[in-house]
Amino acid sequence: MNNRPIELEVTNLCKYFDAGKKRKLKAVDDVSFVIHKGETLGIVGESGCGKTTCGKTCIGMLPKTAGMVKYKGKDVHSMSKKERFDFTGKVQMIFQDPYASLDPHQKVYDIIAEGIRIHKLAKNQAEEERMVLELLDMVGLNAEHAMRNVHEFSGGQRQRIGIARALAVDPEFLFCDEPISALDVSIQAQIINLLMKLQKDRDLTMLFIAHDLSMVKHISDRIGVMYLGNMVELAPAAELYKKPLHPYTEALLSAVPIADPRASRERRKIMLTGDVPSPVNPPAGCRFSGRCKYVTEQCMKVRPELKEIEPGHFVACHLHK
Ligand code: SF4
């Protein structure tokens, strides 16, 4: 039970795209969750499950089709220009690909200083310089890096620059869109550790998108699992790993590497069969029904609702009443 105030409240959110011939691609379909102040919610799922679209719609980067997203009680999709400007100072994004999200020919100093200038956070040039150097130090870089161009840096260093840029406006909420998936495995843990430290030091609230369950466990307080536009399970991170309830979560977890070679040998990997259905024409009942070994007739006809099965543990599956 989290007693801190709700920072982001997402209710029955839908985001559809036009797929031609009057058809809709239902990227996010009736998704609800909350994130409390200082909490990190991880959302995982295969490519195309709608997790990034969900995150972008939550922070107003994409218009919604239906439902409601509130940040601190304010509707994200109907803000005035002034409210939107203030919102962009509080809510920042860390992008998936640090090679694509930063201009390779720009100086690191200017990239980090941009948000400080837009939001008029420094009283003078000296204060701006002090802020940029502090931010570089915070993400493990130094003053010597400030005047170099982005193309001189490795992927891990570029992601540190991206994090410093996001932190420059002193945000309260970070949307991290698969921030480690473009990086070498050896660098991934460094970036996760950095984000965890910053989250703790600054009491940040985070929405962290990932495509698998291996790294997200370490950073998340709770984890939501998405499949074909639906949230199929949502639980505290440790509980989800210990006791996954949805057959899809079970399959995802069976693919997570285990450090202990014996445990790894003994574990049975669940191979999913069948193709992921099209989000343009999803199955009528449970969207996982075509790949689920427990499927029943009811599953094919009736869409399971996300229900709280145990305190804080929600699942959308007819196996769990
Ligand atoms: Fe499988 Fe049925 Fe549960 Fe869907 S509702 S995950 S098909 S058992």
PDB file of C-alpha atoms in Angstrom, residues 90-276:
ATOM      1  CA  LYS A  90       8.032  19.002 -14.500  1.00  0.00           C
ATOM      2  CA  VAL A  91       7.822  16.004 -16.826  1.00  0.00           C
ATOM      3  CA  GLN A  92      10.834  14.986 -18.889  1.00  0.00           C
ATOM      4  CA  MET A  93      11.667  12.097 -21.178  1.00  0.00           C
ATOM      5  CA  ILE A  94      14.746   9.935 -21.646  1.00  0.00           C
ATOM      6  CA  PHE A  95      14.784   8.455 -25.111  1.00  0.00           C
ATOM      7  CA  GLN A  96      15.514   4.945 -26.284  1.00  0.00           C
ATOM      8  CA  ASP A  97      18.271   5.738 -28.731  1.00  0.00           C
ATOM      9  CA  PRO A  98      20.898   8.237 -27.570  1.00  0.00           C
ATOM     10  CA  TYR A  99      22.372   8.230 -31.084  1.00  0.00           C
ATOM     11  CA  ALA A 100      19.128   9.487 -32.629  1.00  0.00           C
ATOM     12  CA  SER A 101      17.875  11.735 -29.834  1.00  0.00           C
ATOM     13  CA  LEU A 102      20.933  14.013 -29.577  1.00  0.00           C
ATOM     14  CA  ASP A 103      22.297  16.189 -32.392  1.00  0.00           C
ATOM     15  CA  PRO A 104      25.812  14.750 -32.959  1.00  0.00           C
ATOM     16  CA  HIS A 105      27.207  18.159 -33.949  1.00  0.00           C
ATOM     17  CA  GLN A 106      25.929  20.058 -30.945  1.00  0.00           C
ATOM     18  CA  LYS A 107      28.111  20.843 -27.949  1.00  0.00           C
ATOM     19  CA  VAL A 108      27.253  18.974 -24.757  1.00  0.00           C
ATOM     20  CA  TYR A 109      27.091  22.286 -22.872  1.00  0.00           C
ATOM     21  CA  ASP A 110      24.431  23.696 -25.215  1.00  0.00           C
ATOM     22  CA  ILE A 111      22.323  20.534 -25.108  1.00  0.00           C
ATOM     23  CA  ILE A 112      22.181  20.621 -21.319  1.00  0.00           C
ATOM     24  CA  ALA A 113      21.809  24.404 -21.069  1.00  0.00           C
ATOM     25  CA  GLU A 114      18.875  24.535 -23.502  1.00  0.00           C
ATOM     26  CA  GLY A 115      16.210  23.590 -20.936  1.00  0.00           C
ATOM     27  CA  ILE A 116      17.740  25.938 -18.342  1.00  0.00           C
ATOM     28  CA  ARG A 117      17.448  28.803 -20.839  1.00  0.00           C
ATOM     29  CA  ILE A 118      13.925  27.947 -22.042  1.00  0.00           C
ATOM     30  CA  HIS A 119      12.610  27.765 -18.490  1.00  0.00           C
ATOM     31  CA  LYS A 120      14.745  30.746 -17.351  1.00  0.00           C
ATOM     32  CA  LEU A 121      16.188  28.800 -14.436  1.00  0.00           C
ATOM     33  CA  ALA A 122      19.547  30.613 -14.187  1.00  0.00           C
ATOM     34  CA  LYS A 123      19.868  34.238 -13.082  1.00  0.00           C
ATOM     35  CA  ASN A 124      23.002  34.826 -15.141  1.00  0.00           C
ATOM     36  CA  GLN A 125      25.665  33.124 -17.272  1.00  0.00           C
ATOM     37  CA  ALA A 126      27.767  32.154 -14.249  1.00  0.00           C
ATOM     38  CA  GLU A 127      24.823  30.378 -12.638  1.00  0.00           C
ATOM     39  CA  GLU A 128      23.979  28.595 -15.906  1.00  0.00           C
ATOM     40  CA  GLU A 129      27.586  27.342 -16.136  1.00  0.00           C
ATOM     41  CA  ARG A 130      27.518  26.149 -12.542  1.00  0.00           C
ATOM     42  CA  MET A 131      24.250  24.292 -13.160  1.00  0.00           C
ATOM     43  CA  VAL A 132      25.551  22.585 -16.321  1.00  0.00           C
ATOM     44  CA  LEU A 133      28.754  21.477 -14.559  1.00  0.00           C
ATOM     45  CA  GLU A 134      26.776  20.142 -11.606  1.00  0.00           C
ATOM     46  CA  LEU A 135      24.538  18.165 -13.961  1.00  0.00           C
ATOM     47  CA  LEU A 136      27.560  16.706 -15.778  1.00  0.00           C
ATOM     48  CA  ASP A 137      29.055  15.685 -12.456  1.00  0.00           C
ATOM     49  CA  MET A 138      25.751  14.151 -11.370  1.00  0.00           C
ATOM     50  CA  VAL A 139      25.700  11.809 -14.379  1.00  0.00           C
ATOM     51  CA  GLY A 140      29.374  10.844 -14.104  1.00  0.00           C
ATOM     52  CA  LEU A 141      30.835  13.232 -16.708  1.00  0.00           C
ATOM     53  CA  ASN A 142      33.060  16.263 -16.104  1.00  0.00           C
ATOM     54  CA  ALA A 143      33.799  19.837 -17.143  1.00  0.00           C
ATOM     55  CA  GLU A 144      36.202  18.672 -19.827  1.00  0.00           C
ATOM     56  CA  HIS A 145      33.278  16.984 -21.649  1.00  0.00           C
ATOM     57  CA  ALA A 146      31.169  20.165 -21.782  1.00  0.00           C
ATOM     58  CA  MET A 147      32.758  21.755 -24.845  1.00  0.00           C
ATOM     59  CA  ARG A 148      33.000  18.570 -26.892  1.00  0.00           C
ATOM     60  CA  ASN A 149      30.521  17.611 -29.614  1.00  0.00           C
ATOM     61  CA  VAL A 150      28.145  14.719 -29.046  1.00  0.00           C
ATOM     62  CA  HIS A 151      29.605  12.578 -31.853  1.00  0.00           C
ATOM     63  CA  GLU A 152      32.823  12.192 -29.810  1.00  0.00           C
ATOM     64  CA  PHE A 153      31.002  10.134 -27.166  1.00  0.00           C
ATOM     65  CA  SER A 154      30.100   6.456 -26.798  1.00  0.00           C
ATOM     66  CA  GLY A 155      26.488   5.251 -26.516  1.00  0.00           C
ATOM     67  CA  GLY A 156      26.639   5.005 -22.724  1.00  0.00           C
ATOM     68  CA  GLN A 157      28.114   8.507 -22.430  1.00  0.00           C
ATOM     69  CA  ARG A 158      25.473   9.873 -24.806  1.00  0.00           C
ATOM     70  CA  GLN A 159      22.738   8.388 -22.642  1.00  0.00           C
ATOM     71  CA  ARG A 160      24.332  10.118 -19.623  1.00  0.00           C
ATOM     72  CA  ILE A 161      24.160  13.396 -21.590  1.00  0.00           C
ATOM     73  CA  GLY A 162      20.492  12.658 -22.379  1.00  0.00           C
ATOM     74  CA  ILE A 163      19.822  12.104 -18.675  1.00  0.00           C
ATOM     75  CA  ALA A 164      21.616  15.358 -17.756  1.00  0.00           C
ATOM     76  CA  ARG A 165      19.505  17.183 -20.365  1.00  0.00           C
ATOM     77  CA  ALA A 166      16.318  15.755 -18.841  1.00  0.00           C
ATOM     78  CA  LEU A 167      17.408  16.695 -15.309  1.00  0.00           C
ATOM     79  CA  ALA A 168      18.408  20.246 -16.303  1.00  0.00           C
ATOM     80  CA  VAL A 169      14.898  21.612 -15.707  1.00  0.00           C
ATOM     81  CA  ASP A 170      14.708  19.897 -12.295  1.00  0.00           C
ATOM     82  CA  PRO A 171      11.788  17.629 -13.240  1.00  0.00           C
ATOM     83  CA  GLU A 172       9.532  15.720 -10.857  1.00  0.00           C
ATOM     84  CA  PHE A 173       8.608  12.950 -13.290  1.00  0.00           C
ATOM     85  CA  LEU A 174      10.747  11.022 -15.788  1.00  0.00           C
ATOM     86  CA  PHE A 175       9.362   8.976 -18.664  1.00  0.00           C
ATOM     87  CA  CYS A 176      12.159   6.573 -19.628  1.00  0.00           C
ATOM     88  CA  ASP A 177      11.411   4.940 -22.967  1.00  0.00           C
ATOM     89  CA  GLU A 178      13.599   1.813 -23.115  1.00  0.00           C
ATOM     90  CA  PRO A 179      16.624   3.927 -22.143  1.00  0.00           C
ATOM     91  CA  ILE A 180      19.028   0.979 -22.091  1.00  0.00           C
ATOM     92  CA  SER A 181      17.927  -1.182 -25.011  1.00  0.00           C
ATOM     93  CA  ALA A 182      20.283   0.513 -27.520  1.00  0.00           C
ATOM     94  CA  LEU A 183      23.295   0.122 -25.204  1.00  0.00           C
ATOM     95  CA  ASP A 184      25.839  -2.669 -24.702  1.00  0.00           C
ATOM     96  CA  VAL A 185      24.899  -5.075 -21.933  1.00  0.00           C
ATOM     97  CA  SER A 186      27.982  -3.992 -19.953  1.00  0.00           C
ATOM     98  CA  ILE A 187      26.736  -0.380 -19.957  1.00  0.00           C
ATOM     99  CA  GLN A 188      23.083  -1.155 -19.228  1.00  0.00           C
ATOM    100  CA  ALA A 189      23.622  -1.821 -15.507  1.00  0.00           C
ATOM    101  CA  GLN A 190      25.585   1.446 -15.151  1.00  0.00           C
ATOM    102  CA  ILE A 191      22.715   3.472 -16.599  1.00  0.00           C
ATOM    103  CA  ILE A 192      20.141   1.621 -14.461  1.00  0.00           C
ATOM    104  CA  ASN A 193      22.242   2.262 -11.333  1.00  0.00           C
ATOM    105  CA  LEU A 194      22.585   5.929 -12.264  1.00  0.00           C
ATOM    106  CA  LEU A 195      18.834   6.309 -12.786  1.00  0.00           C
ATOM    107  CA  MET A 196      18.122   4.549  -9.476  1.00  0.00           C
ATOM    108  CA  LYS A 197      20.503   6.844  -7.619  1.00  0.00           C
ATOM    109  CA  LEU A 198      19.048   9.979  -9.219  1.00  0.00           C
ATOM    110  CA  GLN A 199      15.524   8.750  -8.546  1.00  0.00           C
ATOM    111  CA  LYS A 200      16.347   8.282  -4.866  1.00  0.00           C
ATOM    112  CA  ASP A 201      18.343  11.509  -4.437  1.00  0.00           C
ATOM    113  CA  ARG A 202      15.697  13.665  -6.155  1.00  0.00           C
ATOM    114  CA  ASP A 203      12.576  11.744  -5.132  1.00  0.00           C
ATOM    115  CA  LEU A 204      11.649  11.396  -8.811  1.00  0.00           C
ATOM    116  CA  THR A 205       8.573   9.584 -10.024  1.00  0.00           C
ATOM    117  CA  MET A 206       9.307   7.364 -13.032  1.00  0.00           C
ATOM    118  CA  LEU A 207       7.527   5.493 -15.783  1.00  0.00           C
ATOM    119  CA  PHE A 208      10.103   3.048 -17.132  1.00  0.00           C
ATOM    120  CA  ILE A 209       9.409   1.184 -20.368  1.00  0.00           C
ATOM    121  CA  ALA A 210      11.345  -2.012 -21.140  1.00  0.00           C
ATOM    122  CA  HIS A 211      10.969  -4.861 -23.593  1.00  0.00           C
ATOM    123  CA  ASP A 212      11.887  -7.617 -21.169  1.00  0.00           C
ATOM    124  CA  LEU A 213      11.837  -8.351 -17.487  1.00  0.00           C
ATOM    125  CA  SER A 214      15.564  -8.760 -16.826  1.00  0.00           C
ATOM    126  CA  MET A 215      16.639  -5.191 -15.953  1.00  0.00           C
ATOM    127  CA  VAL A 216      13.288  -3.683 -15.079  1.00  0.00           C
ATOM    128  CA  LYS A 217      13.098  -5.657 -11.819  1.00  0.00           C
ATOM    129  CA  HIS A 218      15.950  -3.708 -10.267  1.00  0.00           C
ATOM    130  CA  ILE A 219      14.541  -0.277 -10.929  1.00  0.00           C
ATOM    131  CA  SER A 220      10.780  -0.783 -10.538  1.00  0.00           C
ATOM    132  CA  ASP A 221       8.618  -0.702  -7.422  1.00  0.00           C
ATOM    133  CA  ARG A 222       5.739  -2.159  -9.429  1.00  0.00           C
ATOM    134  CA  ILE A 223       5.606  -3.692 -12.889  1.00  0.00           C
ATOM    135  CA  GLY A 224       2.818  -3.713 -15.454  1.00  0.00           C
ATOM    136  CA  VAL A 225       2.818  -6.253 -18.291  1.00  0.00           C
ATOM    137  CA  MET A 226       1.223  -5.220 -21.587  1.00  0.00           C
ATOM    138  CA  TYR A 227       0.071  -7.518 -24.351  1.00  0.00           C
ATOM    139  CA  LEU A 228      -1.455  -6.256 -27.582  1.00  0.00           C
ATOM    140  CA  GLY A 229      -2.631  -2.938 -26.178  1.00  0.00           C
ATOM    141  CA  ASN A 230      -3.970  -4.309 -22.875  1.00  0.00           C
ATOM    142  CA  MET A 231      -2.486  -4.317 -19.388  1.00  0.00           C
ATOM    143  CA  VAL A 232      -2.645  -8.017 -18.481  1.00  0.00           C
ATOM    144  CA  GLU A 233      -0.891  -7.984 -15.091  1.00  0.00           C
ATOM    145  CA  LEU A 234       0.191  -5.336 -12.593  1.00  0.00           C
ATOM    146  CA  ALA A 235       1.935  -6.118  -9.310  1.00  0.00           C
ATOM    147  CA  PRO A 236       4.755  -5.126  -6.955  1.00  0.00           C
ATOM    148  CA  ALA A 237       8.029  -6.073  -8.710  1.00  0.00           C
ATOM    149  CA  ALA A 238       9.133  -8.755  -6.220  1.00  0.00           C
ATOM    150  CA  GLU A 239       5.671 -10.335  -6.183  1.00  0.00           C
ATOM    151  CA  LEU A 240       5.484 -10.451  -9.984  1.00  0.00           C
ATOM    152  CA  TYR A 241       8.797 -12.321 -10.142  1.00  0.00           C
ATOM    153  CA  LYS A 242       7.875 -14.675  -7.314  1.00  0.00           C
ATOM    154  CA  LYS A 243       4.332 -15.408  -8.313  1.00  0.00           C
ATOM    155  CA  PRO A 244       3.367 -14.428 -11.863  1.00  0.00           C
ATOM    156  CA  LEU A 245      -0.323 -15.088 -12.443  1.00  0.00           C
ATOM    157  CA  HIS A 246      -0.843 -14.384 -16.129  1.00  0.00           C
ATOM    158  CA  PRO A 247       0.359 -17.090 -18.565  1.00  0.00           C
ATOM    159  CA  TYR A 248       2.036 -14.401 -20.682  1.00  0.00           C
ATOM    160  CA  THR A 249       3.996 -13.033 -17.701  1.00  0.00           C
ATOM    161  CA  GLU A 250       5.009 -16.606 -16.862  1.00  0.00           C
ATOM    162  CA  ALA A 251       6.399 -17.036 -20.388  1.00  0.00           C
ATOM    163  CA  LEU A 252       8.257 -13.696 -20.280  1.00  0.00           C
ATOM    164  CA  LEU A 253       9.786 -14.578 -16.915  1.00  0.00           C
ATOM    165  CA  SER A 254      10.894 -18.003 -18.084  1.00  0.00           C
ATOM    166  CA  ALA A 255      13.156 -16.234 -20.613  1.00  0.00           C
ATOM    167  CA  VAL A 256      14.916 -14.013 -18.050  1.00  0.00           C
ATOM    168  CA  PRO A 257      18.543 -15.159 -17.557  1.00  0.00           C
ATOM    169  CA  ILE A 258      19.392 -16.510 -14.066  1.00  0.00           C
ATOM    170  CA  ALA A 259      22.903 -16.025 -12.659  1.00  0.00           C
ATOM    171  CA  ASP A 260      22.928 -19.475 -10.973  1.00  0.00           C
ATOM    172  CA  PRO A 261      23.849 -21.998 -13.745  1.00  0.00           C
ATOM    173  CA  ARG A 262      22.170 -24.913 -11.906  1.00  0.00           C
ATOM    174  CA  ALA A 263      18.888 -23.046 -11.405  1.00  0.00           C
ATOM    175  CA  SER A 264      19.119 -21.903 -15.004  1.00  0.00           C
ATOM    176  CA  ARG A 265      19.515 -25.519 -16.241  1.00  0.00           C
ATOM    177  CA  GLU A 266      16.596 -26.699 -14.142  1.00  0.00           C
ATOM    178  CA  ARG A 267      14.244 -23.960 -15.191  1.00  0.00           C
ATOM    179  CA  ARG A 268      11.778 -24.762 -17.939  1.00  0.00           C
ATOM    180  CA  LYS A 269      11.621 -22.119 -20.639  1.00  0.00           C
ATOM    181  CA  ILE A 270       8.078 -21.592 -21.884  1.00  0.00           C
ATOM    182  CA  MET A 271       8.069 -21.287 -25.656  1.00  0.00           C
ATOM    183  CA  LEU A 272       5.139 -19.300 -26.911  1.00  0.00           C
ATOM    184  CA  THR A 273       3.582 -20.679 -30.047  1.00  0.00           C
ATOM    185  CA  GLY A 274       1.345 -18.882 -32.507  1.00  0.00           C
ATOM    186  CA  ASP A 275       1.737 -15.405 -33.928  1.00  0.00           C
ATOM    187  CA  VAL A 276       0.913 -12.178 -32.152  1.00  0.00           C
TER     188      VAL A 276
END
